[in-house]
Amino acid sequence: MAHQYQYATVSEALNELHENGFTYDFNIHGDDIVKHPENYQIVHVYRYEGDSDPDDEATVYGIKSLKNGKKGVFVAGFSANSDNDAARVLLELTIKRRS
């Protein structure tokens, strides 16, 4: 099960993950997550909530590939313009793992 943390900023979460070896950018390479979600494990979940603007809300995922061990990050925003397939798949994986 993923560990969930809260940090003051997305940058703090990304820095923490980077220090722990999560260096691959899954936002650029999210197609494989959509096609093969079973190959990925969500290791960390960091949530950032804006004080007054919902567009400032984001979730930072620390993800590990079960095929090659590659560790990286995916940042999903909550605004309407940040909607994409990989973000939906990661949210579904998070919900399934809680069950």
PDB file of N, CA and C in Angstrom:
ATOM      1  N   MET A   1       0.834  -1.173   0.000  1.00  0.00           N
ATOM      2  CA  MET A   1       0.000   0.000   0.000  1.00  0.00           C
ATOM      3  C   MET A   1       0.884   1.243   0.000  1.00  0.00           C
ATOM      4  N   ALA A   2       0.443   2.257  -0.716  1.00  0.00           N
ATOM      5  CA  ALA A   2       1.212   3.496  -0.834  1.00  0.00           C
ATOM      6  C   ALA A   2       1.175   4.278   0.470  1.00  0.00           C
ATOM      7  N   HIS A   3       2.256   4.985   0.718  1.00  0.00           N
ATOM      8  CA  HIS A   3       2.311   5.885   1.862  1.00  0.00           C
ATOM      9  C   HIS A   3       1.797   7.239   1.404  1.00  0.00           C
ATOM     10  N   GLN A   4       0.963   7.876   2.208  1.00  0.00           N
ATOM     11  CA  GLN A   4       0.421   9.177   1.840  1.00  0.00           C
ATOM     12  C   GLN A   4       1.002  10.238   2.758  1.00  0.00           C
ATOM     13  N   TYR A   5       1.488  11.314   2.157  1.00  0.00           N
ATOM     14  CA  TYR A   5       2.115  12.399   2.896  1.00  0.00           C
ATOM     15  C   TYR A   5       1.510  13.722   2.448  1.00  0.00           C
ATOM     16  N   GLN A   6       1.691  14.738   3.253  1.00  0.00           N
ATOM     17  CA  GLN A   6       1.315  16.093   2.856  1.00  0.00           C
ATOM     18  C   GLN A   6       2.514  17.003   3.055  1.00  0.00           C
ATOM     19  N   TYR A   7       2.811  17.789   2.049  1.00  0.00           N
ATOM     20  CA  TYR A   7       3.884  18.764   2.090  1.00  0.00           C
ATOM     21  C   TYR A   7       3.309  20.121   1.738  1.00  0.00           C
ATOM     22  N   ALA A   8       4.025  21.174   2.086  1.00  0.00           N
ATOM     23  CA  ALA A   8       3.551  22.528   1.826  1.00  0.00           C
ATOM     24  C   ALA A   8       3.484  22.818   0.327  1.00  0.00           C
ATOM     25  N   THR A   9       4.388  22.243  -0.453  1.00  0.00           N
ATOM     26  CA  THR A   9       4.397  22.508  -1.890  1.00  0.00           C
ATOM     27  C   THR A   9       4.678  21.228  -2.679  1.00  0.00           C
ATOM     28  N   VAL A  10       4.301  21.273  -3.941  1.00  0.00           N
ATOM     29  CA  VAL A  10       4.602  20.172  -4.846  1.00  0.00           C
ATOM     30  C   VAL A  10       6.115  20.015  -4.967  1.00  0.00           C
ATOM     31  N   SER A  11       6.833  21.124  -5.007  1.00  0.00           N
ATOM     32  CA  SER A  11       8.295  21.078  -5.121  1.00  0.00           C
ATOM     33  C   SER A  11       8.935  20.296  -3.985  1.00  0.00           C
ATOM     34  N   GLU A  12       8.430  20.459  -2.769  1.00  0.00           N
ATOM     35  CA  GLU A  12       8.961  19.705  -1.629  1.00  0.00           C
ATOM     36  C   GLU A  12       8.759  18.210  -1.836  1.00  0.00           C
ATOM     37  N   ALA A  13       7.590  17.834  -2.310  1.00  0.00           N
ATOM     38  CA  ALA A  13       7.315  16.417  -2.550  1.00  0.00           C
ATOM     39  C   ALA A  13       8.232  15.872  -3.640  1.00  0.00           C
ATOM     40  N   LEU A  14       8.393  16.622  -4.728  1.00  0.00           N
ATOM     41  CA  LEU A  14       9.260  16.177  -5.820  1.00  0.00           C
ATOM     42  C   LEU A  14      10.708  16.068  -5.371  1.00  0.00           C
ATOM     43  N   ASN A  15      11.159  17.014  -4.573  1.00  0.00           N
ATOM     44  CA  ASN A  15      12.528  16.962  -4.054  1.00  0.00           C
ATOM     45  C   ASN A  15      12.745  15.735  -3.175  1.00  0.00           C
ATOM     46  N   GLU A  16      11.782  15.456  -2.307  1.00  0.00           N
ATOM     47  CA  GLU A  16      11.880  14.287  -1.421  1.00  0.00           C
ATOM     48  C   GLU A  16      11.946  12.990  -2.232  1.00  0.00           C
ATOM     49  N   LEU A  17      11.087  12.886  -3.230  1.00  0.00           N
ATOM     50  CA  LEU A  17      11.099  11.692  -4.064  1.00  0.00           C
ATOM     51  C   LEU A  17      12.408  11.572  -4.842  1.00  0.00           C
ATOM     52  N   HIS A  18      12.875  12.677  -5.392  1.00  0.00           N
ATOM     53  CA  HIS A  18      14.125  12.653  -6.158  1.00  0.00           C
ATOM     54  C   HIS A  18      15.285  12.176  -5.281  1.00  0.00           C
ATOM     55  N   GLU A  19      15.324  12.653  -4.041  1.00  0.00           N
ATOM     56  CA  GLU A  19      16.369  12.218  -3.107  1.00  0.00           C
ATOM     57  C   GLU A  19      16.304  10.723  -2.828  1.00  0.00           C
ATOM     58  N   ASN A  20      15.120  10.143  -3.009  1.00  0.00           N
ATOM     59  CA  ASN A  20      14.928   8.712  -2.771  1.00  0.00           C
ATOM     60  C   ASN A  20      14.970   7.892  -4.059  1.00  0.00           C
ATOM     61  N   GLY A  21      15.507   8.475  -5.128  1.00  0.00           N
ATOM     62  CA  GLY A  21      15.720   7.725  -6.356  1.00  0.00           C
ATOM     63  C   GLY A  21      14.592   7.744  -7.360  1.00  0.00           C
ATOM     64  N   PHE A  22      13.548   8.519  -7.129  1.00  0.00           N
ATOM     65  CA  PHE A  22      12.427   8.602  -8.062  1.00  0.00           C
ATOM     66  C   PHE A  22      12.731   9.718  -9.068  1.00  0.00           C
ATOM     67  N   THR A  23      13.453   9.364 -10.127  1.00  0.00           N
ATOM     68  CA  THR A  23      13.973  10.370 -11.044  1.00  0.00           C
ATOM     69  C   THR A  23      13.330  10.346 -12.428  1.00  0.00           C
ATOM     70  N   TYR A  24      12.633   9.286 -12.776  1.00  0.00           N
ATOM     71  CA  TYR A  24      12.016   9.162 -14.099  1.00  0.00           C
ATOM     72  C   TYR A  24      10.741  10.000 -14.149  1.00  0.00           C
ATOM     73  N   ASP A  25      10.490  10.672 -15.259  1.00  0.00           N
ATOM     74  CA  ASP A  25       9.307  11.525 -15.407  1.00  0.00           C
ATOM     75  C   ASP A  25       8.200  10.751 -16.120  1.00  0.00           C
ATOM     76  N   PHE A  26       7.259  10.204 -15.351  1.00  0.00           N
ATOM     77  CA  PHE A  26       6.157   9.449 -15.935  1.00  0.00           C
ATOM     78  C   PHE A  26       5.121  10.350 -16.599  1.00  0.00           C
ATOM     79  N   ASN A  27       5.145  11.658 -16.358  1.00  0.00           N
ATOM     80  CA  ASN A  27       4.237  12.546 -17.070  1.00  0.00           C
ATOM     81  C   ASN A  27       4.566  12.561 -18.562  1.00  0.00           C
ATOM     82  N   ILE A  28       5.836  12.479 -18.880  1.00  0.00           N
ATOM     83  CA  ILE A  28       6.255  12.463 -20.282  1.00  0.00           C
ATOM     84  C   ILE A  28       6.010  11.096 -20.894  1.00  0.00           C
ATOM     85  N   HIS A  29       6.115  10.046 -20.100  1.00  0.00           N
ATOM     86  CA  HIS A  29       6.011   8.674 -20.598  1.00  0.00           C
ATOM     87  C   HIS A  29       4.834   7.951 -19.940  1.00  0.00           C
ATOM     88  N   GLY A  30       3.668   8.573 -19.927  1.00  0.00           N
ATOM     89  CA  GLY A  30       2.508   7.999 -19.250  1.00  0.00           C
ATOM     90  C   GLY A  30       1.738   6.975 -20.064  1.00  0.00           C
ATOM     91  N   ASP A  31       2.048   6.838 -21.351  1.00  0.00           N
ATOM     92  CA  ASP A  31       1.292   5.912 -22.191  1.00  0.00           C
ATOM     93  C   ASP A  31       1.370   4.475 -21.705  1.00  0.00           C
ATOM     94  N   ASP A  32       2.532   4.057 -21.232  1.00  0.00           N
ATOM     95  CA  ASP A  32       2.673   2.670 -20.778  1.00  0.00           C
ATOM     96  C   ASP A  32       1.851   2.420 -19.511  1.00  0.00           C
ATOM     97  N   ILE A  33       1.713   3.430 -18.670  1.00  0.00           N
ATOM     98  CA  ILE A  33       0.875   3.287 -17.475  1.00  0.00           C
ATOM     99  C   ILE A  33      -0.561   3.015 -17.886  1.00  0.00           C
ATOM    100  N   VAL A  34      -1.027   3.712 -18.919  1.00  0.00           N
ATOM    101  CA  VAL A  34      -2.394   3.530 -19.408  1.00  0.00           C
ATOM    102  C   VAL A  34      -2.564   2.143 -20.017  1.00  0.00           C
ATOM    103  N   LYS A  35      -1.586   1.711 -20.795  1.00  0.00           N
ATOM    104  CA  LYS A  35      -1.689   0.420 -21.489  1.00  0.00           C
ATOM    105  C   LYS A  35      -1.471  -0.774 -20.566  1.00  0.00           C
ATOM    106  N   HIS A  36      -0.586  -0.617 -19.574  1.00  0.00           N
ATOM    107  CA  HIS A  36      -0.209  -1.748 -18.711  1.00  0.00           C
ATOM    108  C   HIS A  36      -0.138  -1.324 -17.237  1.00  0.00           C
ATOM    109  N   PRO A  37      -1.260  -0.934 -16.650  1.00  0.00           N
ATOM    110  CA  PRO A  37      -1.219  -0.489 -15.249  1.00  0.00           C
ATOM    111  C   PRO A  37      -0.756  -1.567 -14.280  1.00  0.00           C
ATOM    112  N   GLU A  38      -0.912  -2.815 -14.666  1.00  0.00           N
ATOM    113  CA  GLU A  38      -0.491  -3.920 -13.797  1.00  0.00           C
ATOM    114  C   GLU A  38       1.030  -3.974 -13.621  1.00  0.00           C
ATOM    115  N   ASN A  39       1.760  -3.256 -14.464  1.00  0.00           N
ATOM    116  CA  ASN A  39       3.227  -3.246 -14.393  1.00  0.00           C
ATOM    117  C   ASN A  39       3.766  -2.182 -13.443  1.00  0.00           C
ATOM    118  N   TYR A  40       2.882  -1.462 -12.767  1.00  0.00           N
ATOM    119  CA  TYR A  40       3.323  -0.342 -11.936  1.00  0.00           C
ATOM    120  C   TYR A  40       2.766  -0.442 -10.522  1.00  0.00           C
ATOM    121  N   GLN A  41       3.565   0.026  -9.598  1.00  0.00           N
ATOM    122  CA  GLN A  41       3.174   0.072  -8.190  1.00  0.00           C
ATOM    123  C   GLN A  41       3.305   1.508  -7.713  1.00  0.00           C
ATOM    124  N   ILE A  42       2.269   1.998  -7.064  1.00  0.00           N
ATOM    125  CA  ILE A  42       2.330   3.326  -6.453  1.00  0.00           C
ATOM    126  C   ILE A  42       2.937   3.141  -5.077  1.00  0.00           C
ATOM    127  N   VAL A  43       4.090   3.753  -4.867  1.00  0.00           N
ATOM    128  CA  VAL A  43       4.835   3.591  -3.630  1.00  0.00           C
ATOM    129  C   VAL A  43       4.551   4.735  -2.661  1.00  0.00           C
ATOM    130  N   HIS A  44       4.425   5.944  -3.182  1.00  0.00           N
ATOM    131  CA  HIS A  44       4.167   7.130  -2.360  1.00  0.00           C
ATOM    132  C   HIS A  44       3.092   7.984  -3.007  1.00  0.00           C
ATOM    133  N   VAL A  45       2.290   8.621  -2.187  1.00  0.00           N
ATOM    134  CA  VAL A  45       1.305   9.586  -2.657  1.00  0.00           C
ATOM    135  C   VAL A  45       1.472  10.851  -1.833  1.00  0.00           C
ATOM    136  N   TYR A  46       1.734  11.956  -2.520  1.00  0.00           N
ATOM    137  CA  TYR A  46       1.867  13.262  -1.870  1.00  0.00           C
ATOM    138  C   TYR A  46       0.729  14.135  -2.367  1.00  0.00           C
ATOM    139  N   ARG A  47       0.010  14.764  -1.468  1.00  0.00           N
ATOM    140  CA  ARG A  47      -1.106  15.635  -1.858  1.00  0.00           C
ATOM    141  C   ARG A  47      -0.774  17.080  -1.531  1.00  0.00           C
ATOM    142  N   TYR A  48      -1.102  17.930  -2.466  1.00  0.00           N
ATOM    143  CA  TYR A  48      -0.931  19.362  -2.263  1.00  0.00           C
ATOM    144  C   TYR A  48      -2.271  20.029  -2.528  1.00  0.00           C
ATOM    145  N   GLU A  49      -2.762  20.768  -1.557  1.00  0.00           N
ATOM    146  CA  GLU A  49      -4.038  21.455  -1.686  1.00  0.00           C
ATOM    147  C   GLU A  49      -3.823  22.948  -1.585  1.00  0.00           C
ATOM    148  N   GLY A  50      -4.307  23.665  -2.606  1.00  0.00           N
ATOM    149  CA  GLY A  50      -4.210  25.119  -2.597  1.00  0.00           C
ATOM    150  C   GLY A  50      -5.114  25.702  -1.526  1.00  0.00           C
ATOM    151  N   ASP A  51      -4.720  26.840  -0.982  1.00  0.00           N
ATOM    152  CA  ASP A  51      -5.505  27.458   0.087  1.00  0.00           C
ATOM    153  C   ASP A  51      -6.879  27.896  -0.382  1.00  0.00           C
ATOM    154  N   SER A  52      -6.959  28.481  -1.576  1.00  0.00           N
ATOM    155  CA  SER A  52      -8.250  29.001  -2.001  1.00  0.00           C
ATOM    156  C   SER A  52      -8.623  28.639  -3.424  1.00  0.00           C
ATOM    157  N   ASP A  53      -7.679  28.216  -4.226  1.00  0.00           N
ATOM    158  CA  ASP A  53      -7.938  27.952  -5.633  1.00  0.00           C
ATOM    159  C   ASP A  53      -7.813  26.459  -5.923  1.00  0.00           C
ATOM    160  N   PRO A  54      -8.921  25.805  -6.321  1.00  0.00           N
ATOM    161  CA  PRO A  54      -8.858  24.372  -6.624  1.00  0.00           C
ATOM    162  C   PRO A  54      -7.865  24.042  -7.743  1.00  0.00           C
ATOM    163  N   ASP A  55      -7.566  25.007  -8.620  1.00  0.00           N
ATOM    164  CA  ASP A  55      -6.591  24.770  -9.678  1.00  0.00           C
ATOM    165  C   ASP A  55      -5.186  24.569  -9.124  1.00  0.00           C
ATOM    166  N   ASP A  56      -4.965  24.930  -7.864  1.00  0.00           N
ATOM    167  CA  ASP A  56      -3.651  24.754  -7.238  1.00  0.00           C
ATOM    168  C   ASP A  56      -3.486  23.379  -6.602  1.00  0.00           C
ATOM    169  N   GLU A  57      -4.521  22.561  -6.633  1.00  0.00           N
ATOM    170  CA  GLU A  57      -4.453  21.245  -6.013  1.00  0.00           C
ATOM    171  C   GLU A  57      -3.745  20.259  -6.937  1.00  0.00           C
ATOM    172  N   ALA A  58      -2.954  19.371  -6.351  1.00  0.00           N
ATOM    173  CA  ALA A  58      -2.234  18.378  -7.139  1.00  0.00           C
ATOM    174  C   ALA A  58      -1.943  17.151  -6.290  1.00  0.00           C
ATOM    175  N   THR A  59      -1.712  16.034  -6.978  1.00  0.00           N
ATOM    176  CA  THR A  59      -1.246  14.816  -6.332  1.00  0.00           C
ATOM    177  C   THR A  59       0.049  14.407  -7.022  1.00  0.00           C
ATOM    178  N   VAL A  60       1.057  14.107  -6.223  1.00  0.00           N
ATOM    179  CA  VAL A  60       2.347  13.655  -6.738  1.00  0.00           C
ATOM    180  C   VAL A  60       2.480  12.182  -6.372  1.00  0.00           C
ATOM    181  N   TYR A  61       2.631  11.357  -7.395  1.00  0.00           N
ATOM    182  CA  TYR A  61       2.770   9.922  -7.184  1.00  0.00           C
ATOM    183  C   TYR A  61       4.233   9.514  -7.324  1.00  0.00           C
ATOM    184  N   GLY A  62       4.720   8.707  -6.396  1.00  0.00           N
ATOM    185  CA  GLY A  62       6.007   8.037  -6.531  1.00  0.00           C
ATOM    186  C   GLY A  62       5.713   6.642  -7.045  1.00  0.00           C
ATOM    187  N   ILE A  63       6.165   6.333  -8.237  1.00  0.00           N
ATOM    188  CA  ILE A  63       5.787   5.100  -8.931  1.00  0.00           C
ATOM    189  C   ILE A  63       7.017   4.242  -9.189  1.00  0.00           C
ATOM    190  N   LYS A  64       6.817   2.936  -9.089  1.00  0.00           N
ATOM    191  CA  LYS A  64       7.887   1.986  -9.390  1.00  0.00           C
ATOM    192  C   LYS A  64       7.395   1.009 -10.456  1.00  0.00           C
ATOM    193  N   SER A  65       8.225   0.785 -11.463  1.00  0.00           N
ATOM    194  CA  SER A  65       7.917  -0.209 -12.483  1.00  0.00           C
ATOM    195  C   SER A  65       8.210  -1.592 -11.917  1.00  0.00           C
ATOM    196  N   LEU A  66       7.253  -2.492 -12.025  1.00  0.00           N
ATOM    197  CA  LEU A  66       7.446  -3.861 -11.546  1.00  0.00           C
ATOM    198  C   LEU A  66       8.243  -4.687 -12.552  1.00  0.00           C
ATOM    199  N   LYS A  67       8.386  -4.192 -13.781  1.00  0.00           N
ATOM    200  CA  LYS A  67       9.133  -4.921 -14.812  1.00  0.00           C
ATOM    201  C   LYS A  67      10.627  -4.661 -14.737  1.00  0.00           C
ATOM    202  N   ASN A  68      11.010  -3.390 -14.560  1.00  0.00           N
ATOM    203  CA  ASN A  68      12.439  -3.073 -14.601  1.00  0.00           C
ATOM    204  C   ASN A  68      12.940  -2.320 -13.370  1.00  0.00           C
ATOM    205  N   GLY A  69      12.066  -2.068 -12.405  1.00  0.00           N
ATOM    206  CA  GLY A  69      12.475  -1.401 -11.170  1.00  0.00           C
ATOM    207  C   GLY A  69      12.663   0.098 -11.282  1.00  0.00           C
ATOM    208  N   LYS A  70      12.419   0.666 -12.459  1.00  0.00           N
ATOM    209  CA  LYS A  70      12.584   2.106 -12.663  1.00  0.00           C
ATOM    210  C   LYS A  70      11.624   2.859 -11.752  1.00  0.00           C
ATOM    211  N   LYS A  71      12.150   3.876 -11.059  1.00  0.00           N
ATOM    212  CA  LYS A  71      11.329   4.665 -10.141  1.00  0.00           C
ATOM    213  C   LYS A  71      11.198   6.088 -10.677  1.00  0.00           C
ATOM    214  N   GLY A  72       9.997   6.628 -10.569  1.00  0.00           N
ATOM    215  CA  GLY A  72       9.777   7.980 -11.063  1.00  0.00           C
ATOM    216  C   GLY A  72       8.561   8.617 -10.451  1.00  0.00           C
ATOM    217  N   VAL A  73       8.202   9.767 -11.002  1.00  0.00           N
ATOM    218  CA  VAL A  73       7.095  10.548 -10.464  1.00  0.00           C
ATOM    219  C   VAL A  73       6.068  10.849 -11.544  1.00  0.00           C
ATOM    220  N   PHE A  74       4.852  11.083 -11.086  1.00  0.00           N
ATOM    221  CA  PHE A  74       3.766  11.561 -11.940  1.00  0.00           C
ATOM    222  C   PHE A  74       3.019  12.600 -11.132  1.00  0.00           C
ATOM    223  N   VAL A  75       2.804  13.772 -11.714  1.00  0.00           N
ATOM    224  CA  VAL A  75       2.072  14.847 -11.046  1.00  0.00           C
ATOM    225  C   VAL A  75       0.732  15.009 -11.742  1.00  0.00           C
ATOM    226  N   ALA A  76      -0.342  14.863 -10.978  1.00  0.00           N
ATOM    227  CA  ALA A  76      -1.701  15.016 -11.507  1.00  0.00           C
ATOM    228  C   ALA A  76      -2.359  16.207 -10.833  1.00  0.00           C
ATOM    229  N   GLY A  77      -2.846  17.134 -11.639  1.00  0.00           N
ATOM    230  CA  GLY A  77      -3.578  18.275 -11.103  1.00  0.00           C
ATOM    231  C   GLY A  77      -5.056  17.983 -11.059  1.00  0.00           C
ATOM    232  N   PHE A  78      -5.788  18.818 -10.359  1.00  0.00           N
ATOM    233  CA  PHE A  78      -7.226  18.625 -10.247  1.00  0.00           C
ATOM    234  C   PHE A  78      -8.017  19.574 -11.128  1.00  0.00           C
ATOM    235  N   SER A  79      -7.352  20.471 -11.831  1.00  0.00           N
ATOM    236  CA  SER A  79      -8.074  21.413 -12.681  1.00  0.00           C
ATOM    237  C   SER A  79      -8.558  20.702 -13.937  1.00  0.00           C
ATOM    238  N   ALA A  80      -9.515  21.299 -14.597  1.00  0.00           N
ATOM    239  CA  ALA A  80     -10.112  20.684 -15.784  1.00  0.00           C
ATOM    240  C   ALA A  80      -9.097  20.463 -16.892  1.00  0.00           C
ATOM    241  N   ASN A  81      -8.096  21.324 -17.001  1.00  0.00           N
ATOM    242  CA  ASN A  81      -7.126  21.191 -18.078  1.00  0.00           C
ATOM    243  C   ASN A  81      -6.043  20.159 -17.788  1.00  0.00           C
ATOM    244  N   SER A  82      -6.056  19.516 -16.644  1.00  0.00           N
ATOM    245  CA  SER A  82      -5.024  18.536 -16.326  1.00  0.00           C
ATOM    246  C   SER A  82      -5.531  17.099 -16.461  1.00  0.00           C
ATOM    247  N   ASP A  83      -6.726  16.934 -16.972  1.00  0.00           N
ATOM    248  CA  ASP A  83      -7.329  15.622 -17.097  1.00  0.00           C
ATOM    249  C   ASP A  83      -6.617  14.818 -18.180  1.00  0.00           C
ATOM    250  N   ASN A  84      -6.128  13.630 -17.820  1.00  0.00           N
ATOM    251  CA  ASN A  84      -5.554  12.745 -18.830  1.00  0.00           C
ATOM    252  C   ASN A  84      -5.712  11.303 -18.390  1.00  0.00           C
ATOM    253  N   ASP A  85      -5.483  10.387 -19.331  1.00  0.00           N
ATOM    254  CA  ASP A  85      -5.718   8.968 -19.073  1.00  0.00           C
ATOM    255  C   ASP A  85      -4.812   8.398 -17.986  1.00  0.00           C
ATOM    256  N   ALA A  86      -3.538   8.767 -17.993  1.00  0.00           N
ATOM    257  CA  ALA A  86      -2.614   8.230 -16.984  1.00  0.00           C
ATOM    258  C   ALA A  86      -3.032   8.651 -15.584  1.00  0.00           C
ATOM    259  N   ALA A  87      -3.477   9.890 -15.416  1.00  0.00           N
ATOM    260  CA  ALA A  87      -3.928  10.360 -14.101  1.00  0.00           C
ATOM    261  C   ALA A  87      -5.133   9.553 -13.628  1.00  0.00           C
ATOM    262  N   ARG A  88      -6.052   9.256 -14.535  1.00  0.00           N
ATOM    263  CA  ARG A  88      -7.234   8.453 -14.163  1.00  0.00           C
ATOM    264  C   ARG A  88      -6.828   7.033 -13.759  1.00  0.00           C
ATOM    265  N   VAL A  89      -5.891   6.438 -14.488  1.00  0.00           N
ATOM    266  CA  VAL A  89      -5.437   5.082 -14.173  1.00  0.00           C
ATOM    267  C   VAL A  89      -4.769   5.058 -12.806  1.00  0.00           C
ATOM    268  N   LEU A  90      -3.933   6.042 -12.522  1.00  0.00           N
ATOM    269  CA  LEU A  90      -3.261   6.090 -11.219  1.00  0.00           C
ATOM    270  C   LEU A  90      -4.257   6.267 -10.085  1.00  0.00           C
ATOM    271  N   LEU A  91      -5.262   7.091 -10.292  1.00  0.00           N
ATOM    272  CA  LEU A  91      -6.296   7.254  -9.272  1.00  0.00           C
ATOM    273  C   LEU A  91      -7.024   5.936  -9.037  1.00  0.00           C
ATOM    274  N   GLU A  92      -7.347   5.223 -10.111  1.00  0.00           N
ATOM    275  CA  GLU A  92      -7.998   3.916  -9.976  1.00  0.00           C
ATOM    276  C   GLU A  92      -7.098   2.921  -9.238  1.00  0.00           C
ATOM    277  N   LEU A  93      -5.806   2.915  -9.547  1.00  0.00           N
ATOM    278  CA  LEU A  93      -4.880   2.023  -8.843  1.00  0.00           C
ATOM    279  C   LEU A  93      -4.827   2.345  -7.359  1.00  0.00           C
ATOM    280  N   THR A  94      -4.835   3.641  -7.029  1.00  0.00           N
ATOM    281  CA  THR A  94      -4.802   4.057  -5.625  1.00  0.00           C
ATOM    282  C   THR A  94      -6.049   3.554  -4.906  1.00  0.00           C
ATOM    283  N   ILE A  95      -7.203   3.708  -5.530  1.00  0.00           N
ATOM    284  CA  ILE A  95      -8.458   3.286  -4.907  1.00  0.00           C
ATOM    285  C   ILE A  95      -8.499   1.764  -4.755  1.00  0.00           C
ATOM    286  N   LYS A  96      -8.073   1.025  -5.780  1.00  0.00           N
ATOM    287  CA  LYS A  96      -8.080  -0.450  -5.709  1.00  0.00           C
ATOM    288  C   LYS A  96      -7.172  -0.958  -4.615  1.00  0.00           C
ATOM    289  N   ARG A  97      -6.031  -0.345  -4.433  1.00  0.00           N
ATOM    290  CA  ARG A  97      -5.066  -0.810  -3.425  1.00  0.00           C
ATOM    291  C   ARG A  97      -5.546  -0.531  -2.015  1.00  0.00           C
ATOM    292  N   ARG A  98      -6.446   0.425  -1.856  1.00  0.00           N
ATOM    293  CA  ARG A  98      -6.986   0.710  -0.524  1.00  0.00           C
ATOM    294  C   ARG A  98      -7.985  -0.351  -0.098  1.00  0.00           C
ATOM    295  N   SER A  99      -8.600  -1.001  -1.072  1.00  0.00           N
ATOM    296  CA  SER A  99      -9.639  -2.008  -0.786  1.00  0.00           C
ATOM    297  C   SER A  99      -9.051  -3.287  -0.265  1.00  0.00           C
TER     298      SER A  99
END
